[in-house]
PDB file of C-alpha atoms and ligand atoms in Angstrom:
ATOM      1  CA  MET K   1     136.464  55.661 -75.720  1.00  0.00           C
ATOM      2  CA  PRO K   2     139.230  57.961 -74.407  1.00  0.00           C
ATOM      3  CA  THR K   3     138.129  61.081 -72.600  1.00  0.00           C
ATOM      4  CA  LEU K   4     138.792  64.521 -74.036  1.00  0.00           C
ATOM      5  CA  PHE K   5     141.556  64.969 -71.492  1.00  0.00           C
ATOM      6  CA  THR K   6     143.133  61.606 -72.346  1.00  0.00           C
ATOM      7  CA  LYS K   7     143.343  62.895 -75.923  1.00  0.00           C
ATOM      8  CA  ILE K   8     145.261  65.889 -74.561  1.00  0.00           C
ATOM      9  CA  ILE K   9     147.556  63.513 -72.619  1.00  0.00           C
ATOM     10  CA  ASN K  10     148.139  61.571 -75.857  1.00  0.00           C
ATOM     11  CA  ARG K  11     148.739  64.782 -77.854  1.00  0.00           C
ATOM     12  CA  GLU K  12     145.774  64.023 -80.078  1.00  0.00           C
ATOM     13  CA  ILE K  13     144.334  67.421 -79.102  1.00  0.00           C
ATOM     14  CA  PRO K  14     146.714  70.373 -78.626  1.00  0.00           C
ATOM     15  CA  ALA K  15     146.974  72.136 -75.280  1.00  0.00           C
ATOM     16  CA  GLU K  16     149.446  74.411 -73.583  1.00  0.00           C
ATOM     17  CA  ILE K  17     151.043  71.980 -71.160  1.00  0.00           C
ATOM     18  CA  VAL K  18     152.737  73.528 -68.143  1.00  0.00           C
ATOM     19  CA  TYR K  19     153.736  70.375 -66.235  1.00  0.00           C
ATOM     20  CA  GLU K  20     153.894  66.630 -66.802  1.00  0.00           C
ATOM     21  CA  ASP K  21     155.078  63.573 -64.922  1.00  0.00           C
ATOM     22  CA  ASP K  22     154.297  59.855 -64.950  1.00  0.00           C
ATOM     23  CA  LEU K  23     151.006  60.285 -63.108  1.00  0.00           C
ATOM     24  CA  ALA K  24     149.714  63.740 -63.937  1.00  0.00           C
ATOM     25  CA  LEU K  25     149.413  66.501 -66.510  1.00  0.00           C
ATOM     26  CA  ALA K  26     148.741  70.229 -66.071  1.00  0.00           C
ATOM     27  CA  PHE K  27     147.633  72.419 -68.970  1.00  0.00           C
ATOM     28  CA  ARG K  28     145.968  75.764 -69.520  1.00  0.00           C
ATOM     29  CA  ASP K  29     142.168  75.831 -69.725  1.00  0.00           C
ATOM     30  CA  ILE K  30     140.863  76.662 -73.203  1.00  0.00           C
ATOM     31  CA  SER K  31     138.341  79.100 -71.722  1.00  0.00           C
ATOM     32  CA  PRO K  32     140.193  80.783 -68.857  1.00  0.00           C
ATOM     33  CA  GLN K  33     138.108  82.223 -66.041  1.00  0.00           C
ATOM     34  CA  ALA K  34     141.059  84.101 -64.540  1.00  0.00           C
ATOM     35  CA  PRO K  35     144.418  85.358 -65.874  1.00  0.00           C
ATOM     36  CA  THR K  36     145.868  82.006 -64.844  1.00  0.00           C
ATOM     37  CA  HIS K  37     143.568  78.988 -65.276  1.00  0.00           C
ATOM     38  CA  VAL K  38     145.268  75.606 -65.292  1.00  0.00           C
ATOM     39  CA  LEU K  39     143.730  72.136 -65.110  1.00  0.00           C
ATOM     40  CA  VAL K  40     145.581  69.420 -63.204  1.00  0.00           C
ATOM     41  CA  ILE K  41     144.532  65.902 -64.157  1.00  0.00           C
ATOM     42  CA  PRO K  42     145.603  62.342 -63.429  1.00  0.00           C
ATOM     43  CA  LYS K  43     146.682  60.298 -66.432  1.00  0.00           C
ATOM     44  CA  LYS K  44     144.446  57.557 -65.039  1.00  0.00           C
ATOM     45  CA  GLU K  45     140.900  57.987 -66.273  1.00  0.00           C
ATOM     46  CA  ILE K  46     138.762  58.670 -63.213  1.00  0.00           C
ATOM     47  CA  ALA K  47     135.426  60.213 -64.146  1.00  0.00           C
ATOM     48  CA  SER K  48     134.757  62.291 -61.032  1.00  0.00           C
ATOM     49  CA  LEU K  49     135.194  62.567 -57.278  1.00  0.00           C
ATOM     50  CA  ASP K  50     132.302  60.105 -57.007  1.00  0.00           C
ATOM     51  CA  ASP K  51     134.342  57.508 -58.886  1.00  0.00           C
ATOM     52  CA  LEU K  52     137.425  57.594 -56.676  1.00  0.00           C
ATOM     53  CA  GLU K  53     138.497  54.281 -55.196  1.00  0.00           C
ATOM     54  CA  ASP K  54     140.310  53.898 -51.884  1.00  0.00           C
ATOM     55  CA  GLY K  55     143.438  52.949 -53.820  1.00  0.00           C
ATOM     56  CA  ASP K  56     143.441  56.370 -55.511  1.00  0.00           C
ATOM     57  CA  ALA K  57     144.328  58.184 -52.274  1.00  0.00           C
ATOM     58  CA  GLU K  58     148.014  58.526 -53.098  1.00  0.00           C
ATOM     59  CA  LEU K  59     147.281  59.651 -56.647  1.00  0.00           C
ATOM     60  CA  ILE K  60     144.878  62.347 -55.475  1.00  0.00           C
ATOM     61  CA  GLY K  61     147.436  63.533 -52.940  1.00  0.00           C
ATOM     62  CA  HIS K  62     149.972  63.685 -55.731  1.00  0.00           C
ATOM     63  CA  LEU K  63     147.686  65.921 -57.793  1.00  0.00           C
ATOM     64  CA  PHE K  64     147.654  68.482 -54.988  1.00  0.00           C
ATOM     65  CA  LEU K  65     151.437  68.404 -54.836  1.00  0.00           C
ATOM     66  CA  VAL K  66     151.388  69.093 -58.570  1.00  0.00           C
ATOM     67  CA  VAL K  67     149.121  72.088 -57.851  1.00  0.00           C
ATOM     68  CA  ARG K  68     151.684  73.332 -55.338  1.00  0.00           C
ATOM     69  CA  ASN K  69     154.530  72.871 -57.809  1.00  0.00           C
ATOM     70  CA  VAL K  70     152.679  74.560 -60.682  1.00  0.00           C
ATOM     71  CA  ALA K  71     151.734  77.478 -58.417  1.00  0.00           C
ATOM     72  CA  SER K  72     155.397  77.870 -57.569  1.00  0.00           C
ATOM     73  CA  GLN K  73     156.489  77.488 -61.200  1.00  0.00           C
ATOM     74  CA  LEU K  74     153.986  80.129 -62.354  1.00  0.00           C
ATOM     75  CA  GLU K  75     154.899  82.379 -59.409  1.00  0.00           C
ATOM     76  CA  LEU K  76     151.374  82.682 -58.036  1.00  0.00           C
ATOM     77  CA  ALA K  77     152.652  84.410 -54.920  1.00  0.00           C
ATOM     78  CA  ASP K  78     149.418  86.361 -54.342  1.00  0.00           C
ATOM     79  CA  GLY K  79     147.414  83.176 -53.933  1.00  0.00           C
ATOM     80  CA  TYR K  80     145.117  81.011 -55.939  1.00  0.00           C
ATOM     81  CA  ARG K  81     141.997  78.907 -55.742  1.00  0.00           C
ATOM     82  CA  THR K  82     141.496  75.216 -56.452  1.00  0.00           C
ATOM     83  CA  VAL K  83     138.119  73.862 -57.539  1.00  0.00           C
ATOM     84  CA  ILE K  84     136.903  70.356 -58.329  1.00  0.00           C
ATOM     85  CA  ASN K  85     133.464  70.338 -59.895  1.00  0.00           C
ATOM     86  CA  CYS K  86     131.486  67.119 -59.466  1.00  0.00           C
ATOM     87  CA  GLY K  87     128.348  66.121 -61.307  1.00  0.00           C
ATOM     88  CA  ARG K  88     125.580  68.172 -62.850  1.00  0.00           C
ATOM     89  CA  ASP K  89     124.911  70.578 -60.008  1.00  0.00           C
ATOM     90  CA  GLY K  90     128.639  70.915 -59.406  1.00  0.00           C
ATOM     91  CA  GLY K  91     129.051  72.184 -62.948  1.00  0.00           C
ATOM     92  CA  GLN K  92     131.240  69.331 -64.197  1.00  0.00           C
ATOM     93  CA  THR K  93     131.362  69.191 -67.997  1.00  0.00           C
ATOM     94  CA  VAL K  94     134.310  66.848 -68.674  1.00  0.00           C
ATOM     95  CA  ASP K  95     134.129  63.365 -67.156  1.00  0.00           C
ATOM     96  CA  HIS K  96     137.826  63.064 -66.341  1.00  0.00           C
ATOM     97  CA  ILE K  97     138.551  64.324 -62.843  1.00  0.00           C
ATOM     98  CA  HIS K  98     140.438  67.631 -62.788  1.00  0.00           C
ATOM     99  CA  ILE K  99     141.519  70.299 -60.366  1.00  0.00           C
ATOM    100  CA  HIS K 100     141.023  73.860 -61.581  1.00  0.00           C
ATOM    101  CA  LEU K 101     143.850  76.179 -60.488  1.00  0.00           C
ATOM    102  CA  LEU K 102     142.723  79.806 -60.759  1.00  0.00           C
ATOM    103  CA  ALA K 103     144.820  82.868 -60.045  1.00  0.00           C
ATOM    104  CA  GLY K 104     145.794  86.336 -61.146  1.00  0.00           C
ATOM    105  CA  ARG K 105     142.801  88.296 -59.833  1.00  0.00           C
ATOM    106  CA  PRO K 106     140.918  88.507 -56.541  1.00  0.00           C
ATOM    107  CA  LEU K 107     138.376  85.686 -56.545  1.00  0.00           C
ATOM    108  CA  THR K 108     135.041  86.334 -54.896  1.00  0.00           C
ATOM    109  CA  TRP K 109     133.176  84.109 -52.464  1.00  0.00           C
ATOM    110  CA  PRO K 110     130.638  82.530 -52.501  1.00  0.00           C
ATOM    111  CA  PRO K 111     131.046  81.108 -56.020  1.00  0.00           C
ATOM    112  CA  GLY K 112     128.141  81.349 -58.438  1.00  0.00           C
TER     113      GLY K 112
HETATM  114  P1  5GP S   1     134.463  71.355 -65.624  1.00  0.00           P
HETATM  115  O1  5GP S   1     133.342  72.239 -66.116  1.00  0.00           O
HETATM  116  O2  5GP S   1     134.225  69.915 -66.019  1.00  0.00           O
HETATM  117  O3  5GP S   1     134.766  71.510 -64.164  1.00  0.00           O
HETATM  118  O4  5GP S   1     135.772  71.866 -66.348  1.00  0.00           O
HETATM  119  C1  5GP S   1     136.116  71.489 -67.645  1.00  0.00           C
HETATM  120  C2  5GP S   1     137.060  72.513 -68.149  1.00  0.00           C
HETATM  121  O5  5GP S   1     137.698  72.026 -69.313  1.00  0.00           O
HETATM  122  C3  5GP S   1     136.387  73.843 -68.547  1.00  0.00           C
HETATM  123  O6  5GP S   1     136.931  74.903 -67.779  1.00  0.00           O
HETATM  124  C4  5GP S   1     136.699  73.969 -70.028  1.00  0.00           C
HETATM  125  O7  5GP S   1     136.953  75.297 -70.431  1.00  0.00           O
HETATM  126  C5  5GP S   1     137.915  73.081 -70.185  1.00  0.00           C
HETATM  127  N1  5GP S   1     138.048  72.503 -71.503  1.00  0.00           N
HETATM  128  C6  5GP S   1     137.065  71.906 -72.224  1.00  0.00           C
HETATM  129  N2  5GP S   1     137.543  71.460 -73.399  1.00  0.00           N
HETATM  130  C7  5GP S   1     138.873  71.787 -73.410  1.00  0.00           C
HETATM  131  C8  5GP S   1     139.910  71.576 -74.382  1.00  0.00           C
HETATM  132  O8  5GP S   1     139.722  70.995 -75.451  1.00  0.00           O
HETATM  133  N3  5GP S   1     141.132  72.049 -74.054  1.00  0.00           N
HETATM  134  C9  5GP S   1     141.385  72.686 -72.868  1.00  0.00           C
HETATM  135  N4  5GP S   1     142.638  73.118 -72.659  1.00  0.00           N
HETATM  136  N5  5GP S   1     140.431  72.892 -71.944  1.00  0.00           N
HETATM  137  C10 5GP S   1     139.189  72.442 -72.218  1.00  0.00           C
END
């Protein structure tokens, strides 16, 4: 059963894609929590941080380089926040690991 985000990768569900390469996809969140809210995902189905394998180290590093590139592409010069929710208490709702990239307003701390 493909994940919701794999369906976006396969263009079975529409999304506003801002970046794509062989390993990763970045697209705008359907329910943005900031003026810019992009999700960066691996094309490989990894459910969560808890499901990472040692061999995924390079892939996860790549995702953060994608974050850097998307931030540059979208001209997020005033800064941004990255978030990876994990599990129930972490607020994860889609079981396909993703980095939230949030920008465009001052973000408060601590998070809710
Ligand atoms: P999580 O809560 O798992 O950390 O984040 C999942 C994110 O996926 C949420 O911010 C939610 O708005 C977003 N999302 C859920 N379904 C869709 C969808 O069909 N399309 C897009 N673009 N984003 C989605």
